[in-house]
GROMACS .gro file of C-alpha atoms in nm:
model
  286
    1UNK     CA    1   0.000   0.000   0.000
    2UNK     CA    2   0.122   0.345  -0.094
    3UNK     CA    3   0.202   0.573   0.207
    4UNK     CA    4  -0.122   0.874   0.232
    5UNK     CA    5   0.196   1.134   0.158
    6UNK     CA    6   0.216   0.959  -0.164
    7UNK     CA    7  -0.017   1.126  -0.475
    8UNK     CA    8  -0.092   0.903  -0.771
    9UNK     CA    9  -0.189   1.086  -1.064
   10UNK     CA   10  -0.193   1.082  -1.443
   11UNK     CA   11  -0.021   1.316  -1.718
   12UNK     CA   12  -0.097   1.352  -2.098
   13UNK     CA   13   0.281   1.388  -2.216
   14UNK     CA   14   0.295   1.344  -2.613
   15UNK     CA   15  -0.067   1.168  -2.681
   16UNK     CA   16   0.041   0.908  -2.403
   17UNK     CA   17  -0.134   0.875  -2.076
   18UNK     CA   18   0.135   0.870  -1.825
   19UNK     CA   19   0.075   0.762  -1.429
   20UNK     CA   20   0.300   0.922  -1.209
   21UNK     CA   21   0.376   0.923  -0.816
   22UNK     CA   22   0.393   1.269  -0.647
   23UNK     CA   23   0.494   1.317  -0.330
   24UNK     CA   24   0.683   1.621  -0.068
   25UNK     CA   25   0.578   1.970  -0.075
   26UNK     CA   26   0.746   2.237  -0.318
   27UNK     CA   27   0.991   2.438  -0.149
   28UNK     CA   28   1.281   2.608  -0.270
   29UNK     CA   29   1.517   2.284  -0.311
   30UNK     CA   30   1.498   2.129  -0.673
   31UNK     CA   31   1.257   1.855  -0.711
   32UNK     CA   32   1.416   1.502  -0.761
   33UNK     CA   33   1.248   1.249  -1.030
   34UNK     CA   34   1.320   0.871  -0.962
   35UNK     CA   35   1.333   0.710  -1.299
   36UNK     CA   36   1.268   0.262  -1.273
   37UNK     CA   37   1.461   0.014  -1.465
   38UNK     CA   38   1.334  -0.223  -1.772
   39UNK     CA   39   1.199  -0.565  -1.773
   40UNK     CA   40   0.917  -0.604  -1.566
   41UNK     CA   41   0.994  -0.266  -1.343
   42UNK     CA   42   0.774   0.007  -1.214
   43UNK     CA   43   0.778   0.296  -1.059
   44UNK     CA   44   0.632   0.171  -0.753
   45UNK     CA   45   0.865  -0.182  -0.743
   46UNK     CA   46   1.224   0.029  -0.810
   47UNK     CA   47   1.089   0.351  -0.572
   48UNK     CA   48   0.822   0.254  -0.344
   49UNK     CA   49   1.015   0.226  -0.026
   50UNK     CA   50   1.230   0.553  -0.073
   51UNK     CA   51   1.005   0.793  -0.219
   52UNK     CA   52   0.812   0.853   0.109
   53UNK     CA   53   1.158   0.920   0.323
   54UNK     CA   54   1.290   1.127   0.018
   55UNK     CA   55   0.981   1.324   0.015
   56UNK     CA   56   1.023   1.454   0.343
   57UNK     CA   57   1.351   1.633   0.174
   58UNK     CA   58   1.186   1.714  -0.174
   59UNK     CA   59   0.941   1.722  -0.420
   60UNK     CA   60   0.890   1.422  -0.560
   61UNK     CA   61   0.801   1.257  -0.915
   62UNK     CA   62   0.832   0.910  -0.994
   63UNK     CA   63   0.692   0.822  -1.294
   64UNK     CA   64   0.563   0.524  -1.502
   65UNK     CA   65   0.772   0.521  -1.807
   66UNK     CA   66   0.549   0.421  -2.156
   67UNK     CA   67   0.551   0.108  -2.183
   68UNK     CA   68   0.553   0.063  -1.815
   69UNK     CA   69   0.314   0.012  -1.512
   70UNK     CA   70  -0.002   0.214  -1.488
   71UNK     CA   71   0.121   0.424  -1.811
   72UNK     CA   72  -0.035   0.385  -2.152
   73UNK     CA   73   0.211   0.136  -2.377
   74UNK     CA   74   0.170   0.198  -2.759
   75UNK     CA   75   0.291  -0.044  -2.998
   76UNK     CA   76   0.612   0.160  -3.120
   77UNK     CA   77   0.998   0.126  -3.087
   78UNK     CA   78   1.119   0.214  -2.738
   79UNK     CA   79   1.472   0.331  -2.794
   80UNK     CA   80   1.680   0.548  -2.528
   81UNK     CA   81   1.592   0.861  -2.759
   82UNK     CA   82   1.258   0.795  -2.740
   83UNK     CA   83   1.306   0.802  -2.318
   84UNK     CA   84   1.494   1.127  -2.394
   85UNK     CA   85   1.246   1.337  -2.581
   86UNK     CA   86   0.939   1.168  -2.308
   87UNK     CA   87   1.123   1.277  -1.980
   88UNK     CA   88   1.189   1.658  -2.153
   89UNK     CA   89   0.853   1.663  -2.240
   90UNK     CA   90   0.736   1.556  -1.910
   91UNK     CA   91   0.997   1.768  -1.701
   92UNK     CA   92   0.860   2.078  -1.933
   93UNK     CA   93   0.448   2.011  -1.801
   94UNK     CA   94   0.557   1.949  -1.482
   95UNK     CA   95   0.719   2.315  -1.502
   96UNK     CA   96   1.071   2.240  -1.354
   97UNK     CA   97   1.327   2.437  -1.465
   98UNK     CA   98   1.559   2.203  -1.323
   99UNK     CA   99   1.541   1.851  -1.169
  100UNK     CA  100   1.794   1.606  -0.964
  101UNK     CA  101   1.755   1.273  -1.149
  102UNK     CA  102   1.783   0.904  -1.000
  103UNK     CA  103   1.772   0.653  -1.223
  104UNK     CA  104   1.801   0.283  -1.193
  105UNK     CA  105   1.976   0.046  -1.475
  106UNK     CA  106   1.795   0.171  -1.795
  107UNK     CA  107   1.634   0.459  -1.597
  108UNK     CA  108   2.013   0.547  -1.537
  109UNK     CA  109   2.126   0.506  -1.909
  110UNK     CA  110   1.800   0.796  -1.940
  111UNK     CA  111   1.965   1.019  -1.678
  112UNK     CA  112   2.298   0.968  -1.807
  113UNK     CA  113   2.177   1.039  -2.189
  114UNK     CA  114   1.917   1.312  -2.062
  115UNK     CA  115   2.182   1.517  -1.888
  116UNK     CA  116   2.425   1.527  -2.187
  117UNK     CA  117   2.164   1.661  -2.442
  118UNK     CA  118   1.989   1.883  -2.142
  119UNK     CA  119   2.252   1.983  -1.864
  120UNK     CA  120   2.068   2.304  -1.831
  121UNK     CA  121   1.771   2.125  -1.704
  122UNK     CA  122   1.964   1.855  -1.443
  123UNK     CA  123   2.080   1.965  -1.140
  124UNK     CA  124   2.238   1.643  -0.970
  125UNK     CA  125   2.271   1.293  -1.108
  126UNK     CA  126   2.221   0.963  -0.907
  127UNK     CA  127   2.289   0.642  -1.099
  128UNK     CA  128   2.217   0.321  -0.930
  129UNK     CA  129   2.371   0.051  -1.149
  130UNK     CA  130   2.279   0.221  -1.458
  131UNK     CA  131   2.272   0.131  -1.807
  132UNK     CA  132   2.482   0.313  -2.062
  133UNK     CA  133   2.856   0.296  -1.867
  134UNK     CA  134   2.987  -0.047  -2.105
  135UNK     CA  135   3.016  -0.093  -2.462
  136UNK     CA  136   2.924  -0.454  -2.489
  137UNK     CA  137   2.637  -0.671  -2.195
  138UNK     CA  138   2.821  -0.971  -2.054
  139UNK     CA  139   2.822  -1.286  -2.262
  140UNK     CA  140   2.747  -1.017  -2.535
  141UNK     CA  141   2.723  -1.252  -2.856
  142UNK     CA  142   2.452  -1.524  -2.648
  143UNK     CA  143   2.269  -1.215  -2.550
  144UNK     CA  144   2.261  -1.067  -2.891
  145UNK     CA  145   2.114  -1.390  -3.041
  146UNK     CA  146   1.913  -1.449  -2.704
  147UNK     CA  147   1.703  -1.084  -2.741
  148UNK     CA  148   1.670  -1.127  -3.159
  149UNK     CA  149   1.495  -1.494  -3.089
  150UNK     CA  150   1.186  -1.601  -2.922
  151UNK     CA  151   1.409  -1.690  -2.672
  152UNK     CA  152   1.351  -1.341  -2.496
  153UNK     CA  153   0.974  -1.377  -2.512
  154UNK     CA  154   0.963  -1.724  -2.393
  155UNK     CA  155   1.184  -1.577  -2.096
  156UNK     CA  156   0.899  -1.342  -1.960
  157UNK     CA  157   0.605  -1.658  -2.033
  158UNK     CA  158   0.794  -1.829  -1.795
  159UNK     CA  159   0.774  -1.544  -1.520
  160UNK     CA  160   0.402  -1.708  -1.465
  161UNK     CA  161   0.593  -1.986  -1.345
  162UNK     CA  162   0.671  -1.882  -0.927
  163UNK     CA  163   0.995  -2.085  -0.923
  164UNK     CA  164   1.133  -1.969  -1.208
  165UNK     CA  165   1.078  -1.558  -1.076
  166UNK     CA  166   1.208  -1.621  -0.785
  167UNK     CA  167   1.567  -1.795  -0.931
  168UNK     CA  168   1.543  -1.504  -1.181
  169UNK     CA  169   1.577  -1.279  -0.885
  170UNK     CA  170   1.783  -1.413  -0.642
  171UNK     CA  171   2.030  -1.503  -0.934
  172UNK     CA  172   2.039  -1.158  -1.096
  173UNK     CA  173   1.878  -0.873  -0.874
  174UNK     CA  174   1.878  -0.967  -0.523
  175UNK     CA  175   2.182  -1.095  -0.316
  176UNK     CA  176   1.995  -1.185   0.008
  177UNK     CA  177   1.664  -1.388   0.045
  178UNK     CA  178   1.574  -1.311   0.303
  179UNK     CA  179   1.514  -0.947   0.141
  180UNK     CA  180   1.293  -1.092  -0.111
  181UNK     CA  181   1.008  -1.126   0.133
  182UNK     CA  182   0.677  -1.288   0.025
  183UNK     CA  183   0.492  -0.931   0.032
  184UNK     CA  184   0.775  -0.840  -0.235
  185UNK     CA  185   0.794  -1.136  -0.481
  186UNK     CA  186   0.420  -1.113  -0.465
  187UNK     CA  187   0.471  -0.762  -0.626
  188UNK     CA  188   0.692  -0.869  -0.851
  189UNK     CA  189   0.507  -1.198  -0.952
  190UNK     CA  190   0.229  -0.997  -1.033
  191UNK     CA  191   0.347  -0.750  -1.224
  192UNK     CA  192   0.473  -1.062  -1.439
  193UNK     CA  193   0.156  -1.169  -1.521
  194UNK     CA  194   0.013  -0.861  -1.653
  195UNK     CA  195  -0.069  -0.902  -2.028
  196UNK     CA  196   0.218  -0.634  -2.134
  197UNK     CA  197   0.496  -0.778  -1.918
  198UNK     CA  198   0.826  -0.696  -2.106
  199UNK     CA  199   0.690  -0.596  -2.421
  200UNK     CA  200   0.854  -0.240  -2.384
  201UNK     CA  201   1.183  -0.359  -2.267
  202UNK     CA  202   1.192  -0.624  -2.574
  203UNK     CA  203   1.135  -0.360  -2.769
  204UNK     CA  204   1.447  -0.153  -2.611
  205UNK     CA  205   1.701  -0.459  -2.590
  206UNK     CA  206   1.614  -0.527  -3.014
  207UNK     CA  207   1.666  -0.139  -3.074
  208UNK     CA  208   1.981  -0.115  -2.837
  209UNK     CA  209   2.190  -0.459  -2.952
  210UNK     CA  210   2.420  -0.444  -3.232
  211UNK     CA  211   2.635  -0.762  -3.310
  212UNK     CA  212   2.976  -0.550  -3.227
  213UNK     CA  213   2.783  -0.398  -2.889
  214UNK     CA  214   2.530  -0.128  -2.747
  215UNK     CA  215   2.431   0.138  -2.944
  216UNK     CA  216   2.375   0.376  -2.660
  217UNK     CA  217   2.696   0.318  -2.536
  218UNK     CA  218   2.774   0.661  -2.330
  219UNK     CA  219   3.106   0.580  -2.209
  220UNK     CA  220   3.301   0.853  -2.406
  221UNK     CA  221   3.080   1.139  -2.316
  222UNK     CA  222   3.108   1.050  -1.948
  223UNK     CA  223   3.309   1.299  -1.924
  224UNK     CA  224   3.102   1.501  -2.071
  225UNK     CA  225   2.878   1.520  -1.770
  226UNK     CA  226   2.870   1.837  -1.612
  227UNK     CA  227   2.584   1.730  -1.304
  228UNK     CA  228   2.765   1.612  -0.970
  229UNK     CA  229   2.718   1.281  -0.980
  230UNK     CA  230   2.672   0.953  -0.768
  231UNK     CA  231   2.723   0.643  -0.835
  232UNK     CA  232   2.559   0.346  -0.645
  233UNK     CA  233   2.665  -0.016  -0.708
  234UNK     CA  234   2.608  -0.367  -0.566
  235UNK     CA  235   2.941  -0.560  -0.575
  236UNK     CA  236   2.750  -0.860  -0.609
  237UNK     CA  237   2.558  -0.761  -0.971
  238UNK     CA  238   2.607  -0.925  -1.242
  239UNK     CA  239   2.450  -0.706  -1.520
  240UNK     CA  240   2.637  -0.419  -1.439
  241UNK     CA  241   3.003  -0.523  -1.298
  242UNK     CA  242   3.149  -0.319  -1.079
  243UNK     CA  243   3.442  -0.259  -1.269
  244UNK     CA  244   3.219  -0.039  -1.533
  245UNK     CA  245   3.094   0.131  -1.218
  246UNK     CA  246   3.477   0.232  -1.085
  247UNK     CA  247   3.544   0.298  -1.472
  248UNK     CA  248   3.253   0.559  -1.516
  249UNK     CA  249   3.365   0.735  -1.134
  250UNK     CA  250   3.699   0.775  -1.299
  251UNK     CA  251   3.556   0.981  -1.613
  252UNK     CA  252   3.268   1.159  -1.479
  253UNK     CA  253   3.404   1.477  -1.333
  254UNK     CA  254   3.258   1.560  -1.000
  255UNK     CA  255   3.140   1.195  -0.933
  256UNK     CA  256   3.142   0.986  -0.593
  257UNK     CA  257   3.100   0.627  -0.595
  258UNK     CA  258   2.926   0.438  -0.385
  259UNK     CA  259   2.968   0.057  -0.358
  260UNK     CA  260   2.692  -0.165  -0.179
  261UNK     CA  261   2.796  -0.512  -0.035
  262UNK     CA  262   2.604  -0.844  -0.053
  263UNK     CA  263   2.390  -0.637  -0.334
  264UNK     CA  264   2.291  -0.691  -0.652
  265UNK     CA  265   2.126  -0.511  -0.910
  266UNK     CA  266   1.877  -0.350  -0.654
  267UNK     CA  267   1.998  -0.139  -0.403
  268UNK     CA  268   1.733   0.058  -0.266
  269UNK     CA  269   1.507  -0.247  -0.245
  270UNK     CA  270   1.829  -0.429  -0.070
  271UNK     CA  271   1.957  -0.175   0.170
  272UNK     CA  272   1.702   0.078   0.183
  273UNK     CA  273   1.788   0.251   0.474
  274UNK     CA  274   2.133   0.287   0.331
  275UNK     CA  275   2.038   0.414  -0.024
  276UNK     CA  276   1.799   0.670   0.106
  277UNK     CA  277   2.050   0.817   0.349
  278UNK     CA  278   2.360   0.834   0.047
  279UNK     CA  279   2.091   0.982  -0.127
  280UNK     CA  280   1.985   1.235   0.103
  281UNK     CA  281   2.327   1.376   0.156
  282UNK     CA  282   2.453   1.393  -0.167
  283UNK     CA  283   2.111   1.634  -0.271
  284UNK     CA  284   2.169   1.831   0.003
  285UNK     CA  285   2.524   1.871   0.077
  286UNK     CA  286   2.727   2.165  -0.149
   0.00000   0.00000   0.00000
């Protein structure tokens, strides 16, 4: 159950019907806008236990990307550009002239890519094992040939099966499990089952996979970034290696890293406590 500080409301950005979470009054810090990961992600599943604590800080907007949760998912390529133009558009009717961003694995590749084409518009970055920071995914020729085959669609049918979710997520997103509580894999079984499971992020992995790599691969404009930035990583995740996490500190500019132990690819659902208190200081300390 959402927390009663915690707004749900919906947006017409660009034709599209977009649900977004809006909590914290507006005061004179800059608002912060939590941007969820790909598969089967939410707002809600990546940013329901931090929002409310955040809130107390800042504004706060956490929105359903297209494709995604409560939002409106037409049958079109989803491509990082596509993310791009979306969040400006949003970020323009929401009438911030600037935002701190924290976005989680492809909602951090969107930060990442958003900041470079916008910097005006961002005032802080945090990227919690974010997409973007590697030229090439793990195993990259088997996952090339696994997202161009049925192979990827036959991975989210089998997300109706309970044992196979909850190897999926112990193997890849959470370390611990005894984190992955039954209130939580309930969640995430769920949101498995609902008839547009994965479509979107399908979409993104065909548009994003080249045989020689990634085609959003940011890693030579890191330094580009002009937002202070920090990084959070699980040493334990096995999407995004740490090693591309210590790489991206060293060309991002004003960057601090932050590395999370016995975590995978979730930290604020992990260590909560932890993730909403690095967060907190870097916003508000100069």
């Amino acid at each position: 159950m959402k927390p009663g500080n915690i707004d749900s409301r919906f947006f017409t950005v660009r034709q599209m019907k977009i649900h977004c979470y809006v909590a914290g009054k507006a005061s004179g810090e800059t608002p912060v806008i939590f941007l969820h990961g790909g598969g089967i992600d939410s707002a809600w599943l990546s940013w329901g236990e931090v929002m409310g604590p955040v809130s107390g800080k800042f504004r706060v907007f956490a929105p359903d990307l297209p494709g995604y949760g409560k939002s409106d998912k037409p049958d079109i390529t989803y491509s990082l550009d596509f993310y791009v133009d979306f969040l400006n558009e949003l970020i323009n009717q929401l009438g911030l002239k600037k935002a701190h961003l924290v976005g989680l694995s492809l909602g951090g590749g969107l930060a990442i890519r958003y900041s470079l084409m916008h910097p005006d518009k961002v005032d802080r970055l945090v990227l919690v094992a974010p997409y973007g920071i590697f030229s090439k995914l793990v195993s990259h020729k088997l996952s090339y040939f696994y997202v161009k085959t049925f192979l990827n669609e036959l991975s989210y049918r089998l997300l109706r099966s309970r044992k196979f979710t909850r190897w999926s997520l112990l193997s890849g997103v959470i370390y611990d499990a005894r984190k992955l509580t039954d209130e939580l894999f309930e969640e995430i079984y769920q949101a498995g089952l609902e008839p547009f499971a994965g479509k979107a992020f399908m979409s993104f992995q065909r548009s994003e996979l080249t045989p020689a790599g990634i085609r959003s691969d940011l890693t030579g404009q890191l330094s580009q970034i002009q937002a202070p930035t920090l990084i959070i990583q699980g040493k334990e995740d096995p999407a995004v290696r740490p090693v591309y996490a210590r790489k991206a500190h060293e060309k991002i500019p004003r960057s601090r890293l932050c590395l999370f132990e016995k975590c995978r690819h979730w930290p604020q659902r992990e260590h909560p406590e932890k993730f909403i208190q690095a967060v907190i200081e870097f916003l508000t300390n100069p």
